[in-house]
Short mmCIF file of C-alpha atoms in Angstrom, two decimals:
data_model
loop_
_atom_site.label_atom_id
_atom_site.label_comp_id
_atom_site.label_asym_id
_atom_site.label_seq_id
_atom_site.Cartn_x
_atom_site.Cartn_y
_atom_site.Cartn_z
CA UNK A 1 7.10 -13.10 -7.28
CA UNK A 2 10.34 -12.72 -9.62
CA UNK A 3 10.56 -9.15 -10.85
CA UNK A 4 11.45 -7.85 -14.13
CA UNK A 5 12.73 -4.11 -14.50
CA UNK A 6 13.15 -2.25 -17.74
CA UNK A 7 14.97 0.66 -18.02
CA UNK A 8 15.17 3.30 -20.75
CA UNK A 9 18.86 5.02 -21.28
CA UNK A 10 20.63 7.12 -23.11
CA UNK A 11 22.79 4.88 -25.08
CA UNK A 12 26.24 6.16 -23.79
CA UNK A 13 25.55 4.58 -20.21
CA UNK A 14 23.18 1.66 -21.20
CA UNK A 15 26.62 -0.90 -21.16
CA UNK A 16 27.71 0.17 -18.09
CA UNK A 17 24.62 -0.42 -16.54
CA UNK A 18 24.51 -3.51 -18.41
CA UNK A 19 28.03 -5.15 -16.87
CA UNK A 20 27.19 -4.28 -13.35
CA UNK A 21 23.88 -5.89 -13.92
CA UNK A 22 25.46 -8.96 -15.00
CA UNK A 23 27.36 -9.21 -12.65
CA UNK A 24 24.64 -9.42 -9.61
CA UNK A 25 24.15 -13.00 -8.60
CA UNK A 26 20.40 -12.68 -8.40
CA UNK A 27 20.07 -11.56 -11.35
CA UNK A 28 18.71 -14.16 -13.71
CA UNK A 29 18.82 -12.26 -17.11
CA UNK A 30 19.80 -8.92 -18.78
CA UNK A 31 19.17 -7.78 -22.51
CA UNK A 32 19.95 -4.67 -24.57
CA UNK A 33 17.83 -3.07 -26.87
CA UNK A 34 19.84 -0.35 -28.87
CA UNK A 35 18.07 2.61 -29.65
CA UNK A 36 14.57 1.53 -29.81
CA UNK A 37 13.76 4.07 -26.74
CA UNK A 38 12.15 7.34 -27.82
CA UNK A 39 10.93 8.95 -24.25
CA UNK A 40 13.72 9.49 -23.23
CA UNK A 41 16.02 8.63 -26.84
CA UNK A 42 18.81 5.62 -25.93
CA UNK A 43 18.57 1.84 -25.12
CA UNK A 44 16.55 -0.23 -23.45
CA UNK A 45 17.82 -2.67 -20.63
CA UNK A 46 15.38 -5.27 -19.46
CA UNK A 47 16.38 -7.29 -16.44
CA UNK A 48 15.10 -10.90 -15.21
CA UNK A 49 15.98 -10.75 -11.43
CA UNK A 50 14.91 -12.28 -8.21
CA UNK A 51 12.45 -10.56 -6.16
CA UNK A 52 15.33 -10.62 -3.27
CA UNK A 53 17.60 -9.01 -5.54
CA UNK A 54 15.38 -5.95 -6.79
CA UNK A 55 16.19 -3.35 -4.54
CA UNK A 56 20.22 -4.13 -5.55
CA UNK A 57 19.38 -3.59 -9.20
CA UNK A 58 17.07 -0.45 -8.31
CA UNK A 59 20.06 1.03 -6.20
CA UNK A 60 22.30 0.80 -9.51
CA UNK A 61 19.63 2.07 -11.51
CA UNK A 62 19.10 5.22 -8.91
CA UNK A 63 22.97 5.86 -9.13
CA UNK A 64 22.89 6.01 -13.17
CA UNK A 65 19.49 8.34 -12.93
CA UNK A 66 21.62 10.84 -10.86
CA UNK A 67 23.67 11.69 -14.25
CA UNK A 68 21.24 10.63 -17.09
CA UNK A 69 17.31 10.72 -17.56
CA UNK A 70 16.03 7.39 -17.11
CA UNK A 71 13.05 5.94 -17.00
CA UNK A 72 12.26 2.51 -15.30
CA UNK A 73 9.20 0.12 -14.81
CA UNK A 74 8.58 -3.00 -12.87
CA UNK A 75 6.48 -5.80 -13.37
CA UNK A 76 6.09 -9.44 -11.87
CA UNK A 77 6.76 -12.15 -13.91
CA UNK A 78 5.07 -15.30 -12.95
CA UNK A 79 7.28 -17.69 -13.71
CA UNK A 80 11.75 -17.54 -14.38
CA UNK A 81 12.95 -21.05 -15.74
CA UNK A 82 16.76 -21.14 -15.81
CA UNK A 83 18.22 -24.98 -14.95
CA UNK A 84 21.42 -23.43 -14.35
CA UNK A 85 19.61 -21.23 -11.68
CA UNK A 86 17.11 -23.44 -10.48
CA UNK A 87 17.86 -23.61 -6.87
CA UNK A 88 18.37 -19.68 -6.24
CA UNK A 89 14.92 -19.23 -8.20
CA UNK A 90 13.45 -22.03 -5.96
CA UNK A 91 14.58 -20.31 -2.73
CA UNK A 92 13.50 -16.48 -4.02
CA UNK A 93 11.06 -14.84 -1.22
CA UNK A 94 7.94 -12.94 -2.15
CA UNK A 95 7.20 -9.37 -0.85
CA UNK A 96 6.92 -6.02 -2.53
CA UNK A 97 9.72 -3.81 -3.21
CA UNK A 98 9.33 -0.34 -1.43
CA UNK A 99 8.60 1.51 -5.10
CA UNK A 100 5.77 -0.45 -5.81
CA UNK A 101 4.36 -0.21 -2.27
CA UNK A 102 4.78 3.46 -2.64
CA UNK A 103 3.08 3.57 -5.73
CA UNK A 104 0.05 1.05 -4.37
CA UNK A 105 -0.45 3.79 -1.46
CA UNK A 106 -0.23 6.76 -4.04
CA UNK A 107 -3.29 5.23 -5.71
CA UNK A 108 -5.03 4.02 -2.95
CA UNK A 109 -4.79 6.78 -0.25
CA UNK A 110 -5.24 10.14 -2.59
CA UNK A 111 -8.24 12.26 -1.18
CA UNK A 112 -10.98 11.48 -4.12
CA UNK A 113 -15.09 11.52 -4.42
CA UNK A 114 -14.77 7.66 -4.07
CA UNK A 115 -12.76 7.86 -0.97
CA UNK A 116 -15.13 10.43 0.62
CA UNK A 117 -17.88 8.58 -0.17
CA UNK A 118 -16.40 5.35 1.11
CA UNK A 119 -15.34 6.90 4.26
CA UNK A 120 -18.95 8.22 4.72
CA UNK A 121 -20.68 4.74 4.42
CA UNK A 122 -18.18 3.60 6.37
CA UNK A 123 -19.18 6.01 9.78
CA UNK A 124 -22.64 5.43 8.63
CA UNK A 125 -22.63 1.58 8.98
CA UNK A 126 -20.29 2.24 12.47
CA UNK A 127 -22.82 4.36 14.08
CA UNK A 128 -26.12 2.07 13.41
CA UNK A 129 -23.27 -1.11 14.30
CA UNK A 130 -23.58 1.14 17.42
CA UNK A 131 -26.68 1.48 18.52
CA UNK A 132 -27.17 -2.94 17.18
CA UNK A 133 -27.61 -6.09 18.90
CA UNK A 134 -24.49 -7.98 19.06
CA UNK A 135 -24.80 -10.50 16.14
CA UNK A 136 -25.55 -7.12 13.56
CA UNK A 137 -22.97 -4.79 15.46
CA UNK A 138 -19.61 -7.20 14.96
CA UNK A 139 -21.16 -7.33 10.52
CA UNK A 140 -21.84 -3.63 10.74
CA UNK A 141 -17.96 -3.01 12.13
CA UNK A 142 -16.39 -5.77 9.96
CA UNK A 143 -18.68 -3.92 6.87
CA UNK A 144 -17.21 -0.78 7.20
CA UNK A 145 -13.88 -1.68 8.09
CA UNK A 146 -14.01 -3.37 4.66
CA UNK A 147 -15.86 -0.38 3.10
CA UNK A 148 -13.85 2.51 4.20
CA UNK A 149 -10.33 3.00 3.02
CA UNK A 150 -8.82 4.25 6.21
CA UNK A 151 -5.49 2.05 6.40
CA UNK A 152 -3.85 3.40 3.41
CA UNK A 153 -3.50 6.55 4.15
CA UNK A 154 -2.10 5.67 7.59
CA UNK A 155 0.65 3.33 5.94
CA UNK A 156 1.78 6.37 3.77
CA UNK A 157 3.22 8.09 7.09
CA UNK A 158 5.54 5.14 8.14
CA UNK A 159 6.43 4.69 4.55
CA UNK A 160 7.29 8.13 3.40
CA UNK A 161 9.47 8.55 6.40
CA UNK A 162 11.49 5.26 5.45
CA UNK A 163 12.18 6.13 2.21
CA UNK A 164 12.92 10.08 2.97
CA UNK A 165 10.02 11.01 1.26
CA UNK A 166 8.08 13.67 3.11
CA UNK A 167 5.47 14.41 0.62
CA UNK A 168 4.56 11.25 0.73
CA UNK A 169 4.05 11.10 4.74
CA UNK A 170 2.67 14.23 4.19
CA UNK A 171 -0.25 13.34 1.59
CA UNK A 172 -1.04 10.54 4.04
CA UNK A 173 -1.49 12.30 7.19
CA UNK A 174 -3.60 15.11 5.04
CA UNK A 175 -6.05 11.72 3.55
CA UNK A 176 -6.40 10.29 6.74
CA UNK A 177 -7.53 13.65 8.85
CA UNK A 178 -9.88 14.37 5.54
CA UNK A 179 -11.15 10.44 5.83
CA UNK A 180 -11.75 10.10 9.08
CA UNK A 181 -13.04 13.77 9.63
CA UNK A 182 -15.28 12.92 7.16
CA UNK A 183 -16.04 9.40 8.67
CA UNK A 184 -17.12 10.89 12.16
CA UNK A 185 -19.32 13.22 10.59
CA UNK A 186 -20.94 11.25 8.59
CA UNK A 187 -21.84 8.80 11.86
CA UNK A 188 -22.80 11.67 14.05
CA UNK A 189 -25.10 12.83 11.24
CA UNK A 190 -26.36 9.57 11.25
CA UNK A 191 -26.81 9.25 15.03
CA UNK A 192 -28.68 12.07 14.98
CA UNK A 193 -31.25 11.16 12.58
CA UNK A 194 -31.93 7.92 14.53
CA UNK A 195 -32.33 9.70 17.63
CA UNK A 196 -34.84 12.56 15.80
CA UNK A 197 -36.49 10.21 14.64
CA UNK A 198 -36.80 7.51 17.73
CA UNK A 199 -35.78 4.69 15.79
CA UNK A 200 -33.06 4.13 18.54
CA UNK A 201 -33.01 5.91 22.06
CA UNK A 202 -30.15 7.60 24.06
CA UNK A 203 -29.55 4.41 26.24
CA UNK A 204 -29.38 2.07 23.79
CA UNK A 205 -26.03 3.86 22.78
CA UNK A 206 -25.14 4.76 26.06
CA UNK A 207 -25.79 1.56 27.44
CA UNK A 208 -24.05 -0.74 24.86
CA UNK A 209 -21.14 -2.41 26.09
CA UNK A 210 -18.93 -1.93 23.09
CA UNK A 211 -19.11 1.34 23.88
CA UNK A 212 -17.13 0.57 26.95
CA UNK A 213 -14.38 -0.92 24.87
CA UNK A 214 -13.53 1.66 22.49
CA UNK A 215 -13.18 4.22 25.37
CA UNK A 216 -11.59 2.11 28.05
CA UNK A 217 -10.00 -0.59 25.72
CA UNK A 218 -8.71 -3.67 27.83
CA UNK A 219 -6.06 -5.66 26.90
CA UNK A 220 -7.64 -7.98 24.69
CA UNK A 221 -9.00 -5.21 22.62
CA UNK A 222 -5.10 -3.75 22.47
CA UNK A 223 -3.80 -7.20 21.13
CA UNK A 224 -6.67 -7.68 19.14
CA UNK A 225 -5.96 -3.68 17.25
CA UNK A 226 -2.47 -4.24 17.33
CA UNK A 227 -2.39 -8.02 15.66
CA UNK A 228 -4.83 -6.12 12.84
CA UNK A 229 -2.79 -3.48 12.30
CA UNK A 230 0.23 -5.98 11.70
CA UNK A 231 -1.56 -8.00 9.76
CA UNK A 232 -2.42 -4.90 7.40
CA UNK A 233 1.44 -3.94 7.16
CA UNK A 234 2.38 -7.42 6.00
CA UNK A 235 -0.52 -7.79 3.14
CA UNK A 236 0.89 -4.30 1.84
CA UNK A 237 4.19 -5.78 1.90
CA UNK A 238 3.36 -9.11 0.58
#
């Protein structure tokens, strides 16, 4: 999707900014708002640019924020109609720019009752997929890979350490050994309480061939993980 970007200024830089703005080639549109900003007091600069051209207008926008407080938000628009421009909107791509990724994962991967909870159900559901025939084991796995929110946290890593920020990489690696800490307990507890109570026995577990799998994973099972965990990457980046 196109993106539009507006950025509060004080007013003494807002024309600056302005020009170089202009003078990208993806973007499709730039207005100036004079002092109608009140957190923080200036201008306001609103920008209609290509989704392939965000990052150049966020890079311009970083190097003004290093000598005035700015503030800037992004939003898609769904639709830019420019004849003049028709052809470079026709030909923009569609994927998220690193901010909003960043900010998607922030949400998404902070240690909360929800995601404790989810993670929890999500062991839960693993460990009776477990111990099921085959038909009820591959719902009980695809259930709780739906149900518990273990990727996001994961993605933080990678994507902290591209954009050189280590808190972020940081909070992720602290969610996911809280999540899945939590997720193992919560399917040994589980285990347990089928074997007290002999609604499963030892070697049904024991004996299950997907247990096989997980610990000596072939190469289909490698492709299979690794083509998922792709597959995750792009949908965040999408």
């Amino acid at each position: 999707m196109h993106r539009t970007v507006q950025i509060s200024l004080p007013s003494s830089d807002s024309q600056g900014l302005c020009d170089e703005l202009a003078a990208l080639e993806t973007v499709v549109g730039v207005s100036l708002s004079k002092g109608i900003s009140i957190k923080p007091p200036g201008d306001v600069v609103t920008v209609d640019v290509l989704n392939k051209g965000a990052d150049d207008v966020l890079k311009l926008v970083r190097a003004a924020s290093e000598k005035h407080e700015i503030s800037v938000t992004t939003s898609e628009a769904a639709s830019f109609i420019d004849p003049k421009n028709s052809e470079k909107i026709e030909d923009d791509v569609d994927e998220a720019i690193w901010e909003e990724m960043e900010t998607g994962l922030r949400h998404q991967g902070r240690i909360t009752w929800n995601f404790v909870f989810l993670m929890a159900l999500g062991g839960a559901i693993c460990a009776v997929g477990l111990v099921s025939e085959p038909a009820p084991q591959a719902i009980a796995f695809a259930a709780a890979g739906i149900i518990a929110p273990g990727f996001e946290p994961l993605a933080k890593i990678p994507l902290g350490a591209v954009l050189g920020r280590w808190n972020v990489s940081r909070n992720g690696a602290v969610s996911s050994l809280v999540g899945y800490a939590v997720l193992i307990a919560s399917a040994a507890l589980v285990m347990f309480i089928l074997l007290k109570t002999g609604s499963v026995e030892p070697v049904e577990l024991v004996g299950n061939p997907e247990i096989e799998h997980i610990a000596h994973p072939t190469l289909k099972e490698l492709i299979v993980s690794g083509a998922a965990a792709f597959a995750g990457i792009l949908i965040i980046a999408a």
